[in-house]
Amino acid sequence: MRIILVGYGVVGKGVTSILTQRYNEKVKDGFNPKIVAIADIDGAVINPRGLSPEKLDAIKQKGYPISADPEFGVPGIKALDVIKEVEAEVVVEVTPVNIQTAEPAISHITQAFRTGKHVVTTNKGPLALAMPALTELAEYNNVVFRFSGTVGGGTPMLEFAKRCLIGDRILGIKGILNGTTNYILSEMSQNRVSFQDALSSAQKLGYAEREPSMDIDGFDTACKTVILANWILNQKVTLKDVDRVGIRDVTLEMLDEAAKRGNSIKLIGSIDGKNKPTVKPIEIPKTSPLCVSGVLNAVTYQCQFAAEQTIIGRGAGSIETAGAVLRDLLDIRHKLASKLLT
Amino acid sequence: MKIVMKFGGTSVGNGVNIRHVADLVTQYSKDNKVAVVVSALAGVTNSLIETGCQAQRSDEKHIQAFTASLLKKHTDAIAEAITSKTIQKEVTEITEKSIAELEKVLTGICYVGELTPKSKDYVMSFGERLSAPIVCGAIRDYKAQSQFFTGKEAGIVTNSNFGEADPLMNYTTHLLRERLDPVMEQGVIPVVTGFIAANQDGIVTTVGRGGSDYTATILGVALKADEVWIWTDVDGIMTTDPKLVAAARMLPQLSYHEAAEMAIFGAKAMHPRALGPVSKENIPVRIRNTQNPANMGTLITKDPAANETKPVKAVAMIKDVAMVNVYGAAMVGAPGSYAKVFDVLGRNNINVMMISTAVSEANISMIVKRGLLGRAVSNLEIALQERGGLISEVTTEDDVAVIAVMGANMKGSLGVASKIFSTVAGKGINIRMIAQGSSELNISFVVKEKDGAAVVRAIHEEFNLDKA
């Protein structure tokens, strides 16, 4: 399977390292992922026979863009042109998230669809802003669009609902979908520190960005809630439709009050069949399976037959997320195989 | 309120009418958010198709004369619709540029000698591309802010079914909101070309049947409008053709289903295709008269007011049709025999408007457009009447008309059919053929055309359609 990788940041590197590992083990499961191009903001490296990521890493370590590769580098070429021109089955889109315009990711993805390429992405931006449009466009162009790394990182939260609960009717979804805010809230209640101190500690540990708004104002959780609402509950919603409150105003006193009632305050993304999706800090019982601590994520599906089903996992991390990309690639390969054989 | 307003070809037929449209739009935009959809100036789309076809036959000499007359028509309209010299100049420049482009396209077609569905859509798109800037200029002339968009620029993305393209509705919604919402937020009135759009590669398409009405309802759904107003030259949808029955009355309310049934009323109603998007999202549509804005017209909604309990709401006569009767003992009990009959007609591009058969299976009666009768009969005979073939005889009647009686409340009310048919019998008129769809919204039957008007009048009177 020939792959164009767009974006070579943390997740991109995770993807190349997992895929190289798999490529070297190819005899085992007949899955031969071959990265034929990597595009980033400065240009691209292109080799139809497959690139070796070790060399690229070395170039990047020296502070050069990957397109500086003497053999296969094409400095200045646009990712859009790489997607259009280079022959491949799949485009893996892992550029940084932008929730204002979702660019350039949204252009990359639509370009891939138009040129008949399947797409795997871990980028929440395009999905949060235009998920109904993108799934429709993929279907129209008869290509597969997968994004399991966008919710839960390596934890198969989307597949769990979509596949394992097939036939059941999911009535509502509640989830702790952001590790950073969960870490901060856990820190506050367990170590009795203020919001600011907990945030600084999260930043020191690398859980939170220096500009933490995306996490603590609930945008990241809202993006994931949108994806769940569209993909699992078939609701045509986008980021604008979410009622969103972050955790900036959660105080130690509120946590103490909640604790007296046997509850914890968590930032919960919630969707039911009727109302707008919401993201806000709410009290949940400490005994609930949803009530996980630290950087863990958890999501509870309220099902018609199977009742409450909860899945818990790390929810982030470059290798974990790259693992989700691998799952998606294998899923696409499976779909292609059954198409080619019938 | 957020309103999408569509103005048809007659409403923007000349500069004076365009000025009137601009006046209406500006007035409504004071208390509402308005987006405008416009058709081409009356007659322009047809002349574009005609010239395109001529060009295809390598008939180059007509092109310049045509573009010159097109330029004159539009510059005349500009002069009448817009008073400000600056705006006039701006719009004239745009018009000249578009017409120069059109001339190149037509010349190209002439050299290639081929008018594909794709190039035909491109040629047709010039009609709306020329009208929208003028309407936009006229609105600006009334001191309101306005900006014009082609369907493509606004973000209407369709499949590549040229001539009859359908929107990729979610993608279109995404783009329309991204592009028009911010404009409307700033109080600017967007003027969007009806009928034309583009596929995902940016190649011009047209939406075909339903035309600009379809564009308006697409916009209505995407922009989450409160209502879609279709401005036309009649007060609304009528109980019947006022030329047939002087007492014909405007229907204040209809359901989407009823309105779709009334598409056979022709240009005065809406094509069912155009009602598709709004009926799904439950957005009301109003048919209104540009010359009588005091009248609120016909409101089309999911559930019209419950006090409308009349079983029959409207009656129409469809003329210019013919009946084909196909007989054949070999059809009886033979699976697939009807399919063969309709397959022959379908392959020869003959649309069947109405069907009736008996359980004996030995004959089928059909209604087709009168102009297609010869082709229908000839092809059925050639394909299926060979010795030992499926059918033994084809007979025709070309002096007939279809009478359609419509109303959502017919469903489940007893005796409607009996009342209709005894009314017709009371006039001493014989019924040639009957059909009722399973929706029970419509009973159609066939009489001799000379009796048609009398039947319509009798039914209109019998069911008190002239009274609210």
Short mmCIF file of C-alpha atoms in Angstrom, two decimals, chain A residues 101 106 110 113-114 129-137 140-141 236 238 240-241, chain B residues 157-161 167-172 174 177-178 181 199-201 224 281:
data_model
loop_
_atom_site.label_atom_id
_atom_site.label_comp_id
_atom_site.label_asym_id
_atom_site.label_seq_id
_atom_site.Cartn_x
_atom_site.Cartn_y
_atom_site.Cartn_z
CA THR A 101 -10.53 27.51 9.37
CA ILE A 106 -9.43 20.57 4.76
CA THR A 110 -10.72 17.32 -0.36
CA PHE A 113 -10.89 12.75 -2.36
CA ARG A 114 -11.05 14.47 -5.74
CA LEU A 129 -15.82 22.25 11.17
CA ALA A 130 -17.02 20.22 8.20
CA MET A 131 -17.62 16.61 9.12
CA PRO A 132 -20.98 16.16 7.29
CA ALA A 133 -19.44 17.73 4.17
CA LEU A 134 -16.32 15.58 4.26
CA THR A 135 -18.07 12.26 4.81
CA GLU A 136 -20.46 13.11 1.96
CA LEU A 137 -17.59 14.03 -0.34
CA TYR A 140 -19.39 10.65 -3.55
CA ASN A 141 -15.84 9.97 -4.70
CA LYS A 236 -25.14 16.78 11.31
CA THR A 238 -20.30 21.25 13.68
CA LYS A 240 -20.58 26.07 16.21
CA ASP A 241 -23.47 23.90 17.41
CA VAL B 157 -21.26 21.94 -5.43
CA THR B 158 -23.06 19.28 -7.47
CA ASN B 159 -22.28 15.90 -8.96
CA SER B 160 -21.07 15.84 -12.56
CA ASN B 161 -24.44 14.98 -14.08
CA PRO B 167 -26.11 19.12 -5.11
CA LEU B 168 -23.77 17.42 -2.66
CA MET B 169 -25.95 18.92 0.02
CA ASN B 170 -23.65 18.65 3.07
CA TYR B 171 -20.63 20.00 1.24
CA THR B 172 -22.74 22.75 -0.30
CA HIS B 174 -20.65 23.88 4.52
CA ARG B 177 -22.41 29.02 5.28
CA GLU B 178 -18.72 29.75 5.17
CA ASP B 181 -23.14 33.86 6.35
CA ASN B 199 -18.90 20.20 -9.67
CA GLN B 200 -16.10 19.53 -7.18
CA ASP B 201 -13.48 20.34 -9.82
CA LYS B 224 -31.25 27.76 7.62
CA GLU B 281 -35.79 20.29 6.55
#
